[in-house]
Amino acid sequence: MTEKHIKLGLFGFGCVGQGLYDILNHSQGLKADIEKICVKDHAKKRKIDAKYFTYDKEDILNRKDLDVIVELIDNSQDAYEIVSRALNNGVSVVTANKKMLAENFEALYQLQEKNNVALIYEGSAGGSIPIIRNLEEYYDNELLSSIRGLLNGSCNYILTRMELENMDYGKALGMAQECGFAESDPWLDVAGYDTMYKLILLTVHSFGIILKPEQVLTLGIQNISFDDITYAKEKGLRIKLIATAHKVGDKFRVYALPHFVNKESDLYNVLYENNGVEVEGAYSCKQTFVGKGAGSHPTGSAVLSDISALTYHYKYGYKKLKKLRQQHKGNFDSGKLLDVDFDIKVYIRFADKNDLKGIEIVAVEEEFKSAKTNYIVATVKFNSLFDLKGKQDSKLFVCVV
Ligand SMILES: NC(=O)c1ccc[n+]([C@@H]2O[C@H](COP(=O)([O-])OP(=O)(O)OC[C@H]3O[C@@H](n4cnc5c(N)ncnc54)[C@H](OP(=O)(O)O)[C@@H]3O)[C@@H](O)[C@H]2O)c1
């Protein structure tokens, strides 16, 4: 690939695609031209000349003169088709599509190996925080023990506005959407799925294991109320949706759940749409990265950095993954390294005690009942919380104590 002028084929011209376009126009260093942009909606007015646009993906995928395909669409199935076609054509790809990556990681890893081509995706997790390349390169030889992060700008924004400005949940979500922080389908944000997809990516680069979305326990903030915020405030705590992957013996505990966070935590003061990631290693101790977690320009800048990395032929080495697979000699199942059999202490707010059916409660530490709201603080079997994942009709709010 030439180091001077690179030719890009871009899929998607929404929040992130337009952010990338703006940043590229102001970039001093990187010389890159967007040759064509593929979008979907013929009726939509575009901010730039119609000559750039196509509605047919073949107009980009069939071109032989493009150096990089940049995939920034909001549909994971179409994105997977585009990305796998490009990789099979031997063209490097930059994407920010965490859902597509997490749902298809093993296949995408194999395609990179088979075609000896790069697929990089810094914008897909942690927004503008350069976390993936750091995990891949800087923490390469470090004995990482845990990674914890606030990975969803919309959820953090909603929680901050509810707590600091007494803003109603629905209004805060609407504002997150207006600001371009939310996914096209905001359920992916508030139910924790977006956080989970990003966690799956960070787990690959931290520990070398590829988990499937159905293996990772995820509960969101969609049922949070001011009662929960008040409970936290009275104890000097904040509620944060935290993704965590940590090593316990030879196994890993990986989940995305709301947590109460105290003032001593570096994540306590990560507010609004900011993201924060704490990395803990055996020798480096704890380090925290903080930065804008969502939005047009912060994500666009991460995408630009990836395009720039491709000009010096950057590729993820997946050394941790390869080492683990070598150790297990082709007989490797990441799921077997996942620990889901442990007890966890949680706060659960509920309207009707019947809603707690299915959760295996080991011991109740605190119980509160009133005409308005009820909650328990209890130790429960982690495994038994899986039934609540993605359950649209559940009204429970669960938060790790
Ligand atoms: N927004 C953020 O802060 C953020 C942060 C990190 C990562 N991401 C990720 O970045 C990606 C893009 O997000 P976004 O917020 O920019 O989405 P968006 O604003 O909804 O824009 C999506 C774009 O994709 C186009 N599109 C959808 N399906 C298509 C298809 N089959 N072929 C061609 N174009 C198609 C749409 O075309 P039309 O213009 O014709 O509708 C639109 O231009 C997503 O994977 C998202 O998860 C977003």
GROMACS .gro file of C-alpha atoms and ligand atoms in nm:
model
  449
    1MET     CA    1   0.000   0.000   0.000
    2THR     CA    2   0.132   0.343  -0.090
    3GLU     CA    3   0.227   0.565   0.201
    4LYS     CA    4   0.126   0.882   0.019
    5HIS     CA    5  -0.230   0.884  -0.112
    6ILE     CA    6  -0.465   0.605  -0.017
    7LYS     CA    7  -0.798   0.533  -0.179
    8LEU     CA    8  -1.093   0.453   0.041
    9GLY     CA    9  -1.427   0.291  -0.029
   10LEU     CA   10  -1.670   0.393   0.244
   11PHE     CA   11  -1.988   0.214   0.352
   12GLY     CA   12  -2.225   0.435   0.554
   13PHE     CA   13  -2.252   0.810   0.577
   14GLY     CA   14  -2.435   0.851   0.907
   15CYS     CA   15  -2.305   0.983   1.235
   16VAL     CA   16  -1.962   0.816   1.220
   17GLY     CA   17  -1.920   0.820   0.840
   18GLN     CA   18  -1.977   1.196   0.831
   19GLY     CA   19  -1.746   1.243   1.130
   20LEU     CA   20  -1.472   1.057   0.943
   21TYR     CA   21  -1.535   1.269   0.632
   22ASP     CA   22  -1.498   1.594   0.834
   23ILE     CA   23  -1.182   1.476   1.008
   24LEU     CA   24  -1.024   1.356   0.684
   25ASN     CA   25  -1.087   1.699   0.533
   26HIS     CA   26  -0.901   1.861   0.820
   27SER     CA   27  -0.627   1.602   0.858
   28GLN     CA   28  -0.282   1.743   0.786
   29GLY     CA   29  -0.087   1.420   0.792
   30LEU     CA   30  -0.290   1.146   0.630
   31LYS     CA   31  -0.348   1.174   0.258
   32ALA     CA   32  -0.659   0.969   0.190
   33ASP     CA   33  -0.934   1.015  -0.067
   34ILE     CA   34  -1.282   0.878  -0.032
   35GLU     CA   35  -1.349   0.742  -0.379
   36LYS     CA   36  -1.708   0.624  -0.329
   37ILE     CA   37  -1.961   0.607  -0.048
   38CYS     CA   38  -2.227   0.338  -0.041
   39VAL     CA   39  -2.547   0.427   0.144
   40LYS     CA   40  -2.901   0.289   0.150
   41ASP     CA   41  -3.174   0.551   0.142
   42HIS     CA   42  -3.222   0.708  -0.203
   43ALA     CA   43  -3.449   0.979  -0.064
   44LYS     CA   44  -3.206   1.116   0.196
   45LYS     CA   45  -3.049   1.457   0.133
   46ARG     CA   46  -2.669   1.443   0.147
   47LYS     CA   47  -2.432   1.713   0.266
   48ILE     CA   48  -2.182   1.651  -0.012
   49ASP     CA   49  -2.195   1.612  -0.391
   50ALA     CA   50  -2.414   1.328  -0.523
   51LYS     CA   51  -2.123   1.206  -0.741
   52TYR     CA   52  -1.964   1.046  -0.432
   53PHE     CA   53  -2.260   0.819  -0.360
   54THR     CA   54  -2.375   0.482  -0.477
   55TYR     CA   55  -2.655   0.256  -0.357
   56ASP     CA   56  -2.497  -0.058  -0.498
   57LYS     CA   57  -2.230  -0.226  -0.285
   58GLU     CA   58  -2.077  -0.387  -0.596
   59ASP     CA   59  -1.964  -0.041  -0.711
   60ILE     CA   60  -1.716  -0.051  -0.425
   61LEU     CA   61  -1.654  -0.423  -0.374
   62ASN     CA   62  -1.576  -0.486  -0.742
   63ARG     CA   63  -1.320  -0.206  -0.771
   64LYS     CA   64  -0.962  -0.321  -0.788
   65ASP     CA   65  -0.797   0.015  -0.715
   66LEU     CA   66  -0.910   0.067  -0.353
   67ASP     CA   67  -0.658   0.033  -0.069
   68VAL     CA   68  -0.901   0.019   0.222
   69ILE     CA   69  -1.269  -0.049   0.275
   70VAL     CA   70  -1.416   0.146   0.567
   71GLU     CA   71  -1.737  -0.013   0.695
   72LEU     CA   72  -1.958   0.222   0.902
   73ILE     CA   73  -2.313   0.100   0.856
   74ASP     CA   74  -2.570   0.023   1.123
   75ASN     CA   75  -2.675  -0.322   1.003
   76SER     CA   76  -2.458  -0.609   1.127
   77GLN     CA   77  -2.568  -0.872   0.873
   78ASP     CA   78  -2.507  -0.652   0.570
   79ALA     CA   79  -2.183  -0.537   0.732
   80TYR     CA   80  -2.063  -0.897   0.774
   81GLU     CA   81  -2.127  -0.966   0.407
   82ILE     CA   82  -1.940  -0.650   0.302
   83VAL     CA   83  -1.645  -0.711   0.535
   84SER     CA   84  -1.604  -1.079   0.451
   85ARG     CA   85  -1.624  -1.006   0.077
   86ALA     CA   86  -1.356  -0.738   0.109
   87LEU     CA   87  -1.127  -0.963   0.315
   88ASN     CA   88  -1.167  -1.244   0.063
   89ASN     CA   89  -1.075  -0.994  -0.209
   90GLY     CA   90  -0.753  -0.927  -0.016
   91VAL     CA   91  -0.849  -0.569   0.078
   92SER     CA   92  -0.785  -0.438   0.431
   93VAL     CA   93  -1.089  -0.328   0.627
   94VAL     CA   94  -1.152  -0.075   0.901
   95THR     CA   95  -1.481  -0.104   1.089
   96ALA     CA   96  -1.648   0.032   1.403
   97ASN     CA   97  -1.923  -0.229   1.398
   98LYS     CA   98  -1.889  -0.409   1.732
   99LYS     CA   99  -2.212  -0.609   1.688
  100MET     CA  100  -2.096  -0.750   1.355
  101LEU     CA  101  -1.750  -0.827   1.497
  102ALA     CA  102  -1.874  -0.990   1.818
  103GLU     CA  103  -2.134  -1.201   1.638
  104ASN     CA  104  -1.886  -1.330   1.381
  105PHE     CA  105  -1.548  -1.308   1.551
  106GLU     CA  106  -1.418  -1.659   1.490
  107ALA     CA  107  -1.508  -1.648   1.119
  108LEU     CA  108  -1.356  -1.301   1.078
  109TYR     CA  109  -1.038  -1.411   1.254
  110GLN     CA  110  -1.010  -1.709   1.018
  111LEU     CA  111  -1.065  -1.486   0.714
  112GLN     CA  112  -0.782  -1.257   0.822
  113GLU     CA  113  -0.550  -1.556   0.864
  114LYS     CA  114  -0.653  -1.721   0.538
  115ASN     CA  115  -0.620  -1.408   0.327
  116ASN     CA  116  -0.332  -1.252   0.521
  117VAL     CA  117  -0.516  -0.925   0.530
  118ALA     CA  118  -0.589  -0.670   0.804
  119LEU     CA  119  -0.920  -0.609   0.979
  120ILE     CA  120  -0.885  -0.337   1.241
  121TYR     CA  121  -1.150  -0.181   1.460
  122GLU     CA  122  -1.029   0.063   1.723
  123GLY     CA  123  -1.350   0.270   1.687
  124SER     CA  124  -1.563  -0.028   1.783
  125ALA     CA  125  -1.479  -0.022   2.156
  126GLY     CA  126  -1.395   0.264   2.389
  127GLY     CA  127  -1.477   0.540   2.138
  128SER     CA  128  -1.174   0.765   2.111
  129ILE     CA  129  -0.973   0.570   2.372
  130PRO     CA  130  -0.699   0.371   2.196
  131ILE     CA  131  -0.764   0.060   2.400
  132ILE     CA  132  -0.751  -0.226   2.151
  133ARG     CA  133  -0.409  -0.148   2.012
  134ASN     CA  134  -0.284  -0.093   2.367
  135LEU     CA  135  -0.412  -0.433   2.479
  136GLU     CA  136  -0.269  -0.590   2.166
  137GLU     CA  137   0.073  -0.426   2.176
  138TYR     CA  138   0.156  -0.260   2.506
  139TYR     CA  139   0.006  -0.531   2.728
  140ASP     CA  140   0.137  -0.802   2.503
  141ASN     CA  141   0.372  -0.962   2.754
  142GLU     CA  142   0.200  -0.835   3.065
  143LEU     CA  143   0.017  -1.080   3.284
  144LEU     CA  144  -0.319  -0.909   3.271
  145SER     CA  145  -0.553  -0.997   3.552
  146SER     CA  146  -0.857  -0.785   3.478
  147ILE     CA  147  -1.019  -0.528   3.256
  148ARG     CA  148  -1.322  -0.322   3.362
  149GLY     CA  149  -1.487  -0.053   3.164
  150LEU     CA  150  -1.768   0.191   3.104
  151LEU     CA  151  -1.803   0.119   2.735
  152ASN     CA  152  -2.137   0.266   2.640
  153GLY     CA  153  -2.153   0.644   2.605
  154SER     CA  154  -2.535   0.652   2.594
  155CYS     CA  155  -2.584   0.461   2.919
  156ASN     CA  156  -2.326   0.666   3.101
  157TYR     CA  157  -2.486   0.983   2.965
  158ILE     CA  158  -2.835   0.874   3.079
  159LEU     CA  159  -2.712   0.769   3.426
  160THR     CA  160  -2.522   1.097   3.470
  161ARG     CA  161  -2.814   1.317   3.369
  162MET     CA  162  -3.054   1.122   3.589
  163GLU     CA  163  -2.824   1.150   3.890
  164LEU     CA  164  -2.685   1.501   3.856
  165GLU     CA  165  -2.979   1.678   3.689
  166ASN     CA  166  -3.276   1.471   3.804
  167MET     CA  167  -3.359   1.418   3.439
  168ASP     CA  168  -3.622   1.161   3.353
  169TYR     CA  169  -3.487   0.835   3.193
  170GLY     CA  170  -3.687   0.878   2.870
  171LYS     CA  171  -3.576   1.237   2.821
  172ALA     CA  172  -3.210   1.152   2.886
  173LEU     CA  173  -3.228   0.867   2.633
  174GLY     CA  174  -3.386   1.102   2.377
  175MET     CA  175  -3.103   1.349   2.429
  176ALA     CA  176  -2.840   1.075   2.391
  177GLN     CA  177  -3.005   0.990   2.057
  178GLU     CA  178  -3.012   1.355   1.946
  179CYS     CA  179  -2.642   1.391   2.026
  180GLY     CA  180  -2.559   1.088   1.807
  181PHE     CA  181  -2.434   0.877   2.100
  182ALA     CA  182  -2.704   0.613   2.078
  183GLU     CA  183  -2.722   0.318   1.840
  184SER     CA  184  -2.992   0.332   1.570
  185ASP     CA  185  -3.173   0.077   1.788
  186PRO     CA  186  -3.127   0.221   2.141
  187TRP     CA  187  -3.233  -0.113   2.298
  188LEU     CA  188  -2.883  -0.232   2.210
  189ASP     CA  189  -2.745   0.042   2.436
  190VAL     CA  190  -2.979   0.036   2.734
  191ALA     CA  191  -3.020  -0.342   2.757
  192GLY     CA  192  -2.641  -0.375   2.772
  193TYR     CA  193  -2.586  -0.548   2.435
  194ASP     CA  194  -2.358  -0.279   2.295
  195THR     CA  195  -2.145  -0.301   2.612
  196MET     CA  196  -2.139  -0.680   2.580
  197TYR     CA  197  -2.025  -0.673   2.215
  198LYS     CA  198  -1.740  -0.438   2.307
  199LEU     CA  199  -1.652  -0.656   2.606
  200ILE     CA  200  -1.623  -0.958   2.376
  201LEU     CA  201  -1.371  -0.765   2.163
  202LEU     CA  202  -1.169  -0.648   2.463
  203THR     CA  203  -1.167  -1.003   2.602
  204VAL     CA  204  -1.011  -1.132   2.279
  205HIS     CA  205  -0.735  -0.872   2.297
  206SER     CA  206  -0.684  -0.901   2.676
  207PHE     CA  207  -0.691  -1.275   2.724
  208GLY     CA  208  -0.703  -1.440   2.381
  209ILE     CA  209  -1.045  -1.598   2.420
  210ILE     CA  210  -1.331  -1.557   2.173
  211LEU     CA  211  -1.667  -1.568   2.347
  212LYS     CA  212  -2.004  -1.582   2.177
  213PRO     CA  213  -2.270  -1.321   2.267
  214GLU     CA  214  -2.494  -1.589   2.420
  215GLN     CA  215  -2.218  -1.691   2.662
  216VAL     CA  216  -2.182  -1.347   2.823
  217LEU     CA  217  -2.424  -1.239   3.098
  218THR     CA  218  -2.556  -0.893   3.024
  219LEU     CA  219  -2.816  -0.686   3.204
  220GLY     CA  220  -2.887  -0.324   3.127
  221ILE     CA  221  -3.023  -0.005   3.276
  222GLN     CA  222  -3.360  -0.005   3.097
  223ASN     CA  223  -3.552  -0.059   3.423
  224ILE     CA  224  -3.365   0.191   3.637
  225SER     CA  225  -3.572   0.437   3.842
  226PHE     CA  226  -3.506   0.736   4.065
  227ASP     CA  227  -3.549   0.497   4.361
  228ASP     CA  228  -3.229   0.321   4.255
  229ILE     CA  229  -3.044   0.648   4.199
  230THR     CA  230  -3.158   0.771   4.544
  231TYR     CA  231  -3.051   0.442   4.709
  232ALA     CA  232  -2.704   0.486   4.556
  233LYS     CA  233  -2.678   0.856   4.643
  234GLU     CA  234  -2.766   0.793   5.009
  235LYS     CA  235  -2.469   0.557   5.030
  236GLY     CA  236  -2.230   0.789   4.844
  237LEU     CA  237  -2.234   0.560   4.538
  238ARG     CA  238  -2.302   0.597   4.167
  239ILE     CA  239  -2.460   0.347   3.932
  240LYS     CA  240  -2.253   0.257   3.626
  241LEU     CA  241  -2.296  -0.009   3.360
  242ILE     CA  242  -1.966  -0.194   3.380
  243ALA     CA  243  -1.816  -0.452   3.149
  244THR     CA  244  -1.571  -0.678   3.326
  245ALA     CA  245  -1.342  -0.964   3.234
  246HIS     CA  246  -1.116  -1.100   3.504
  247LYS     CA  247  -0.907  -1.402   3.561
  248VAL     CA  248  -0.984  -1.629   3.854
  249GLY     CA  249  -0.738  -1.918   3.864
  250ASP     CA  250  -0.733  -2.071   3.516
  251LYS     CA  251  -1.076  -1.937   3.425
  252PHE     CA  252  -1.237  -1.607   3.332
  253ARG     CA  253  -1.543  -1.427   3.467
  254VAL     CA  254  -1.686  -1.208   3.194
  255TYR     CA  255  -2.007  -1.003   3.227
  256ALA     CA  256  -2.168  -0.665   3.166
  257LEU     CA  257  -2.389  -0.554   3.457
  258PRO     CA  258  -2.489  -0.234   3.636
  259HIS     CA  259  -2.266  -0.179   3.940
  260PHE     CA  260  -2.263   0.050   4.240
  261VAL     CA  261  -1.934   0.237   4.224
  262ASN     CA  262  -1.776   0.423   4.516
  263LYS     CA  263  -1.573   0.745   4.516
  264GLU     CA  264  -1.242   0.558   4.538
  265SER     CA  265  -1.297   0.402   4.197
  266ASP     CA  266  -1.143   0.578   3.896
  267LEU     CA  267  -1.469   0.510   3.712
  268TYR     CA  268  -1.678   0.712   3.962
  269ASN     CA  269  -1.599   1.043   3.797
  270VAL     CA  270  -1.627   0.924   3.438
  271LEU     CA  271  -1.943   1.112   3.345
  272TYR     CA  272  -2.182   1.184   3.055
  273GLU     CA  273  -2.082   1.022   2.724
  274ASN     CA  274  -1.727   0.953   2.839
  275ASN     CA  275  -1.594   0.602   2.855
  276GLY     CA  276  -1.338   0.468   3.100
  277VAL     CA  277  -1.135   0.149   3.097
  278GLU     CA  278  -0.931   0.014   3.392
  279VAL     CA  279  -0.663  -0.237   3.307
  280GLU     CA  280  -0.492  -0.431   3.584
  281GLY     CA  281  -0.178  -0.634   3.540
  282ALA     CA  282   0.050  -0.834   3.763
  283TYR     CA  283   0.338  -0.586   3.739
  284SER     CA  284   0.191  -0.265   3.598
  285CYS     CA  285  -0.083  -0.252   3.867
  286LYS     CA  286  -0.390  -0.054   3.766
  287GLN     CA  287  -0.414   0.196   3.480
  288THR     CA  288  -0.722   0.387   3.374
  289PHE     CA  289  -0.795   0.527   3.029
  290VAL     CA  290  -1.069   0.790   2.994
  291GLY     CA  291  -1.205   0.960   2.683
  292LYS     CA  292  -1.510   1.044   2.475
  293GLY     CA  293  -1.698   0.720   2.424
  294ALA     CA  294  -1.933   0.800   2.140
  295GLY     CA  295  -2.030   1.052   1.880
  296SER     CA  296  -1.939   1.153   1.532
  297HIS     CA  297  -1.592   1.303   1.570
  298PRO     CA  298  -1.451   1.094   1.858
  299THR     CA  299  -1.542   0.770   1.677
  300GLY     CA  300  -1.437   0.917   1.342
  301SER     CA  301  -1.096   0.995   1.489
  302ALA     CA  302  -1.048   0.633   1.601
  303VAL     CA  303  -1.141   0.521   1.247
  304LEU     CA  304  -0.893   0.767   1.100
  305SER     CA  305  -0.620   0.635   1.329
  306ASP     CA  306  -0.689   0.283   1.199
  307ILE     CA  307  -0.672   0.399   0.836
  308SER     CA  308  -0.344   0.568   0.920
  309ALA     CA  309  -0.213   0.248   1.085
  310LEU     CA  310  -0.283   0.058   0.763
  311THR     CA  311  -0.045   0.289   0.576
  312TYR     CA  312   0.236   0.125   0.774
  313HIS     CA  313   0.082  -0.221   0.723
  314TYR     CA  314  -0.047  -0.259   1.077
  315LYS     CA  315  -0.234  -0.578   1.157
  316TYR     CA  316  -0.343  -0.727   1.490
  317GLY     CA  317  -0.108  -1.012   1.578
  318TYR     CA  318  -0.359  -1.197   1.805
  319LYS     CA  319  -0.059  -1.335   1.992
  320LYS     CA  320  -0.250  -1.421   2.310
  321LEU     CA  321  -0.515  -1.604   2.111
  322LYS     CA  322  -0.258  -1.796   1.907
  323LYS     CA  323  -0.059  -1.889   2.218
  324LEU     CA  324  -0.368  -2.020   2.397
  325ARG     CA  325  -0.468  -2.226   2.093
  326GLN     CA  326  -0.121  -2.367   2.064
  327GLN     CA  327  -0.129  -2.469   2.430
  328HIS     CA  328  -0.461  -2.648   2.374
  329LYS     CA  329  -0.343  -2.805   2.047
  330GLY     CA  330  -0.640  -2.750   1.816
  331ASN     CA  331  -0.881  -2.878   2.079
  332PHE     CA  332  -0.975  -2.536   2.200
  333ASP     CA  333  -1.312  -2.418   2.326
  334SER     CA  334  -1.311  -2.066   2.478
  335GLY     CA  335  -1.642  -2.138   2.651
  336LYS     CA  336  -1.469  -2.398   2.871
  337LEU     CA  337  -1.249  -2.125   3.014
  338LEU     CA  338  -1.553  -1.924   3.121
  339ASP     CA  339  -1.652  -1.944   3.488
  340VAL     CA  340  -2.027  -1.897   3.540
  341ASP     CA  341  -2.057  -2.100   3.857
  342PHE     CA  342  -2.005  -1.853   4.141
  343ASP     CA  343  -2.202  -1.637   4.384
  344ILE     CA  344  -2.247  -1.264   4.335
  345LYS     CA  345  -2.395  -0.997   4.564
  346VAL     CA  346  -2.663  -0.787   4.398
  347TYR     CA  347  -2.931  -0.529   4.470
  348ILE     CA  348  -3.260  -0.618   4.300
  349ARG     CA  349  -3.555  -0.378   4.283
  350PHE     CA  350  -3.886  -0.542   4.204
  351ALA     CA  351  -4.258  -0.467   4.201
  352ASP     CA  352  -4.386  -0.820   4.255
  353LYS     CA  353  -4.196  -1.091   4.446
  354ASN     CA  354  -4.301  -1.342   4.178
  355ASP     CA  355  -4.065  -1.159   3.942
  356LEU     CA  356  -3.775  -1.298   4.146
  357LYS     CA  357  -3.871  -1.656   4.058
  358GLY     CA  358  -3.588  -1.823   3.875
  359ILE     CA  359  -3.315  -1.629   4.054
  360GLU     CA  360  -3.136  -1.865   4.292
  361ILE     CA  361  -3.097  -1.666   4.612
  362VAL     CA  362  -2.828  -1.793   4.846
  363ALA     CA  363  -2.873  -1.539   5.129
  364VAL     CA  364  -3.066  -1.216   5.175
  365GLU     CA  365  -2.874  -0.941   5.352
  366GLU     CA  366  -3.127  -0.660   5.337
  367GLU     CA  367  -3.493  -0.638   5.242
  368PHE     CA  368  -3.706  -0.328   5.194
  369LYS     CA  369  -4.079  -0.317   5.126
  370SER     CA  370  -4.304  -0.019   5.074
  371ALA     CA  371  -4.618   0.073   4.884
  372LYS     CA  372  -4.402   0.236   4.616
  373THR     CA  373  -4.103   0.009   4.574
  374ASN     CA  374  -3.930  -0.301   4.706
  375TYR     CA  375  -3.574  -0.420   4.694
  376ILE     CA  376  -3.345  -0.686   4.832
  377VAL     CA  377  -2.970  -0.700   4.866
  378ALA     CA  378  -2.877  -1.065   4.830
  379THR     CA  379  -2.610  -1.312   4.732
  380VAL     CA  380  -2.734  -1.505   4.428
  381LYS     CA  381  -2.607  -1.772   4.192
  382PHE     CA  382  -2.455  -1.585   3.897
  383ASN     CA  383  -2.572  -1.852   3.653
  384SER     CA  384  -2.936  -1.801   3.750
  385LEU     CA  385  -2.934  -1.439   3.625
  386PHE     CA  386  -2.900  -1.551   3.260
  387ASP     CA  387  -3.279  -1.588   3.227
  388LEU     CA  388  -3.315  -1.210   3.267
  389LYS     CA  389  -3.087  -1.130   2.974
  390GLY     CA  390  -3.270  -0.944   2.699
  391LYS     CA  391  -3.608  -1.011   2.864
  392GLN     CA  392  -3.820  -0.722   2.741
  393ASP     CA  393  -4.105  -0.780   2.987
  394SER     CA  394  -3.889  -0.798   3.300
  395LYS     CA  395  -3.920  -0.498   3.529
  396LEU     CA  396  -3.634  -0.592   3.759
  397PHE     CA  397  -3.337  -0.365   3.806
  398VAL     CA  398  -3.029  -0.562   3.908
  399CYS     CA  399  -2.708  -0.394   4.024
  400VAL     CA  400  -2.388  -0.551   4.156
  401VAL     CA  401  -2.311  -0.435   4.511
  402LIG     N1  402  -2.261   0.668   1.673
  402LIG     C1  403  -2.158   0.638   1.751
  402LIG     O1  404  -2.122   0.714   1.842
  402LIG     C2  405  -2.079   0.512   1.730
  402LIG     C3  406  -1.968   0.487   1.810
  402LIG     C4  407  -1.891   0.373   1.789
  402LIG     C5  408  -1.927   0.283   1.689
  402LIG     N2  409  -2.039   0.307   1.614
  402LIG     C6  410  -2.073   0.210   1.510
  402LIG     O2  411  -2.052   0.270   1.383
  402LIG     C7  412  -2.145   0.218   1.289
  402LIG     C8  413  -2.223   0.333   1.228
  402LIG     O3  414  -2.295   0.398   1.330
  402LIG     P1  415  -2.366   0.540   1.304
  402LIG     O4  416  -2.400   0.591   1.438
  402LIG     O5  417  -2.283   0.621   1.211
  402LIG     O6  418  -2.499   0.492   1.229
  402LIG     P2  419  -2.604   0.584   1.151
  402LIG     O7  420  -2.586   0.726   1.187
  402LIG     O8  421  -2.738   0.521   1.174
  402LIG     O9  422  -2.564   0.567   0.997
  402LIG     C9  423  -2.571   0.443   0.935
  402LIG    C10  424  -2.531   0.457   0.790
  402LIG    O10  425  -2.528   0.327   0.732
  402LIG    C11  426  -2.595   0.332   0.606
  402LIG     N3  427  -2.644   0.195   0.577
  402LIG    C12  428  -2.724   0.114   0.652
  402LIG     N4  429  -2.738  -0.005   0.592
  402LIG    C13  430  -2.666   0.001   0.477
  402LIG    C14  431  -2.639  -0.092   0.373
  402LIG     N5  432  -2.691  -0.215   0.374
  402LIG     N6  433  -2.560  -0.053   0.271
  402LIG    C15  434  -2.507   0.072   0.267
  402LIG     N7  435  -2.528   0.164   0.364
  402LIG    C16  436  -2.606   0.128   0.467
  402LIG    C17  437  -2.705   0.433   0.625
  402LIG    O11  438  -2.747   0.476   0.497
  402LIG     P3  439  -2.849   0.598   0.475
  402LIG    O12  440  -2.767   0.724   0.504
  402LIG    O13  441  -2.890   0.587   0.335
  402LIG    O14  442  -2.958   0.578   0.576
  402LIG    C18  443  -2.630   0.541   0.705
  402LIG    O15  444  -2.557   0.625   0.620
  402LIG    C19  445  -2.233   0.118   1.366
  402LIG    O16  446  -2.178  -0.011   1.352
  402LIG    C20  447  -2.216   0.162   1.511
  402LIG    O17  448  -2.234   0.056   1.602
  402LIG    C21  449  -2.115   0.420   1.632
   0.00000   0.00000   0.00000
